[in-house]
PDB file of C-alpha atoms and ligand atoms in Angstrom:
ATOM      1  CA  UNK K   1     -20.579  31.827  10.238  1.00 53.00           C
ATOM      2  CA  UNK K   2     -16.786  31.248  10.195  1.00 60.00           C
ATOM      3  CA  UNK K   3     -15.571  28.039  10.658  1.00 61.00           C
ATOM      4  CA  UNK K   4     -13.196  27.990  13.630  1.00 70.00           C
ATOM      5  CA  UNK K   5      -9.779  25.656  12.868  1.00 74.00           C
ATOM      6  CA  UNK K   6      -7.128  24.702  14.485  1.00 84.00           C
ATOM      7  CA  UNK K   7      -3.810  23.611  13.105  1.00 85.00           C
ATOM      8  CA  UNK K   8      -4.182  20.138  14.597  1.00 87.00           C
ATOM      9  CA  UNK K   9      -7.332  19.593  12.804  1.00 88.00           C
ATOM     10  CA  UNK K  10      -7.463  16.865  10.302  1.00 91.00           C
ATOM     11  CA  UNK K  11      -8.205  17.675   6.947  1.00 90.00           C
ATOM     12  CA  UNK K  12     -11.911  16.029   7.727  1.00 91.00           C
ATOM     13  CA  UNK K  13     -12.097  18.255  10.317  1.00 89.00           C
ATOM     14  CA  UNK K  14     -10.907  21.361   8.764  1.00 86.00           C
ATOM     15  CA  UNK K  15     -11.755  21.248   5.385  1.00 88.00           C
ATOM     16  CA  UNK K  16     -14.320  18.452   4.929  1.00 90.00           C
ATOM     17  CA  UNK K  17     -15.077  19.505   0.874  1.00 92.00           C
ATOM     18  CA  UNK K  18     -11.074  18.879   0.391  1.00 87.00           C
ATOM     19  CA  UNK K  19     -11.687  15.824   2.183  1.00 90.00           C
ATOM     20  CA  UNK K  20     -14.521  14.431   0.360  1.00 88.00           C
ATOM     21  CA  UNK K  21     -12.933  15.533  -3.139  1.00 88.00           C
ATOM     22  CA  UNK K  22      -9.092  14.332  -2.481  1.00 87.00           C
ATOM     23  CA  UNK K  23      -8.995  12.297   0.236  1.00 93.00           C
ATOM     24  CA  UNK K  24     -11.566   9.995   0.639  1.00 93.00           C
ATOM     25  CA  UNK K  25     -11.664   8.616  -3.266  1.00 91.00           C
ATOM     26  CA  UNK K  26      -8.246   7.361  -2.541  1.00 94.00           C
ATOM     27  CA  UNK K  27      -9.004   5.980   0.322  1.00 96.00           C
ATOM     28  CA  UNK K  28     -11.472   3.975  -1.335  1.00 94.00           C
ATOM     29  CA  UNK K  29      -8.848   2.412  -3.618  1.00 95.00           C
ATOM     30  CA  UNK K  30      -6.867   0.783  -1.105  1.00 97.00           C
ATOM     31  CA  UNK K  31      -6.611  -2.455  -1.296  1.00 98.00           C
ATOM     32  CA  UNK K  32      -7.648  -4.109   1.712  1.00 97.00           C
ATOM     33  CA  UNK K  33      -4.242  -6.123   1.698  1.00 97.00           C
ATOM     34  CA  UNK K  34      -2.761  -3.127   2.248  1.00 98.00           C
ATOM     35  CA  UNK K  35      -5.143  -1.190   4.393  1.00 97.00           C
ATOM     36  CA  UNK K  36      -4.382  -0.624   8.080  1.00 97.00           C
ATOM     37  CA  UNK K  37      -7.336  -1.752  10.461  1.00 96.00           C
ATOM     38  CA  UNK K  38     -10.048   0.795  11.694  1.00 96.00           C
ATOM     39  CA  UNK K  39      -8.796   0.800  15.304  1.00 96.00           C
ATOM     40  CA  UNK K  40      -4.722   0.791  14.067  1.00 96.00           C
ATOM     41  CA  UNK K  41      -5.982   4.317  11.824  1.00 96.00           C
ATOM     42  CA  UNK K  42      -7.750   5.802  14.278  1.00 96.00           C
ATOM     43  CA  UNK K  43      -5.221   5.597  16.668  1.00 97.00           C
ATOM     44  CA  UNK K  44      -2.696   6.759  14.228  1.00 97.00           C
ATOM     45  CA  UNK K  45      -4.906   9.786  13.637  1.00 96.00           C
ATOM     46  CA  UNK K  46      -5.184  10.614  17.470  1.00 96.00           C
ATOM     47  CA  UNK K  47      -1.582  10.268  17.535  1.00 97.00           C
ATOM     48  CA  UNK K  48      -1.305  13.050  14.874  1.00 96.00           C
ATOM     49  CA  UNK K  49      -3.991  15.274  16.146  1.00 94.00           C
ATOM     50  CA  UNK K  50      -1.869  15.527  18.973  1.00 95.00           C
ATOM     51  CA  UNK K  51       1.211  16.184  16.838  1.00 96.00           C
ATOM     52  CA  UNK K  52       3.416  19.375  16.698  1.00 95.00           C
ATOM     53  CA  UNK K  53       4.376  18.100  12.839  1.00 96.00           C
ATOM     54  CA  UNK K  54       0.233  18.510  11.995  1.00 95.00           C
ATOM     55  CA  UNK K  55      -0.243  21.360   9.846  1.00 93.00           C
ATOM     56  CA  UNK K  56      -4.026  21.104   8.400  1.00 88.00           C
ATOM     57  CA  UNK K  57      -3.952  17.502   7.846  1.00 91.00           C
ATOM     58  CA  UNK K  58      -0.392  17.790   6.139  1.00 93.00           C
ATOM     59  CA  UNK K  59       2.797  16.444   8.395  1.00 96.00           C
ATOM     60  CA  UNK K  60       5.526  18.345   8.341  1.00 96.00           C
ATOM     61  CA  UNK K  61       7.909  16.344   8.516  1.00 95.00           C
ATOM     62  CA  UNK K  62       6.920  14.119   5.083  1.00 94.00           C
ATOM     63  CA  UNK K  63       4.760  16.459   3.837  1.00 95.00           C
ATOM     64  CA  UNK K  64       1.906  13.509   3.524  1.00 94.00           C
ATOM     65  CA  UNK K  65      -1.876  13.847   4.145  1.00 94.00           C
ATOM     66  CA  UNK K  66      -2.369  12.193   7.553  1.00 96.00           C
ATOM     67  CA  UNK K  67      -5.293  10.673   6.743  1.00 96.00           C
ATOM     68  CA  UNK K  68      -3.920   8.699   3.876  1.00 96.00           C
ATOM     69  CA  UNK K  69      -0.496   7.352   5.280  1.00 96.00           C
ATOM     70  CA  UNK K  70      -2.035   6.470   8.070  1.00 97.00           C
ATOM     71  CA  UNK K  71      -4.840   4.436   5.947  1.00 97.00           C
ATOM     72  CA  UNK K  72      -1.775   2.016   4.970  1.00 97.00           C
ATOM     73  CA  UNK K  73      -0.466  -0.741   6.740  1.00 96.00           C
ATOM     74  CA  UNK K  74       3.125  -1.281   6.346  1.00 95.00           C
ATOM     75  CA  UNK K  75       3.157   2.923   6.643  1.00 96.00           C
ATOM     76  CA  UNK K  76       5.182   4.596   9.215  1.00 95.00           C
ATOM     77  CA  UNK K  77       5.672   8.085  10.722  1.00 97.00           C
ATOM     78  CA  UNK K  78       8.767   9.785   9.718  1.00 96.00           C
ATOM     79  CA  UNK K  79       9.787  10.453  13.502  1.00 96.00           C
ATOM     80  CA  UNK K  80       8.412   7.093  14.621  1.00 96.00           C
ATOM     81  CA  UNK K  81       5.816   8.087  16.660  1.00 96.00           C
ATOM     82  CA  UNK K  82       2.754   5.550  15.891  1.00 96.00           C
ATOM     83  CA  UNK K  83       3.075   2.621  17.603  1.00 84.00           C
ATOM     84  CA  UNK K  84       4.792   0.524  15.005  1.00 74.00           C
ATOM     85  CA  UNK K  85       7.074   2.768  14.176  1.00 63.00           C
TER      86      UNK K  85
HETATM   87  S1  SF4 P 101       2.843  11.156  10.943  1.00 83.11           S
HETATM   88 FE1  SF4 P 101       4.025  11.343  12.872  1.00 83.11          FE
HETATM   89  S2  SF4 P 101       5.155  13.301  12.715  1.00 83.11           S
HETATM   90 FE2  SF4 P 101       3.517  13.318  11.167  1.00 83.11          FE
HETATM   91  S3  SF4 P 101       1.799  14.340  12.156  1.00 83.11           S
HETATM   92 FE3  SF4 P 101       1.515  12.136  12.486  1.00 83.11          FE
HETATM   93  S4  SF4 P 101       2.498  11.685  14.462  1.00 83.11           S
HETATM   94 FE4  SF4 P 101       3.227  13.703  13.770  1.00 83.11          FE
END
């Protein structure tokens, strides 16, 4: 069966292989000086998944995997949108 996905799906969501084999070894290697906190990411990612920039994990407007930039602290999306900026 098909997997049904959505352009507002995060790569996690869409492509969880991709996910596992780019995504979440880098996450891993943050240091946790520079990480963001669980609750500050996960709102950042509900923040994209409602996004018209979210294309498959990838915002259009940087061109960044979601799920990464939003993993770092001092990050920011491009049209200010997160909470910090
Ligand atoms: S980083 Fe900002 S512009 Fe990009 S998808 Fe997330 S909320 Fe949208």
């Amino acid at each position: 069966m098909e997997t049904t996905r959505c352009k507002r799906c995060l790569l996690r969501e869409a492509f969880p292989a991709d996910y596992q084999k780019y995504v979440l070894s880098l996450l891993q290697k943050i240091r946790p000086a520079d990480r963001a906190e669980q609750t500050c990411y996960d709102r950042r990612l509900a923040i994209c998944g409602q996004c018209d920039q979210l294309n498959h994990g990838t915002c259009m407007g940087c061109g960044c995997l979601v799920e990464l930039r939003a993993a770092y602290r001092k990050e920011k999306c491009p049209f200010r949108r997160w909470e910090n900026g």
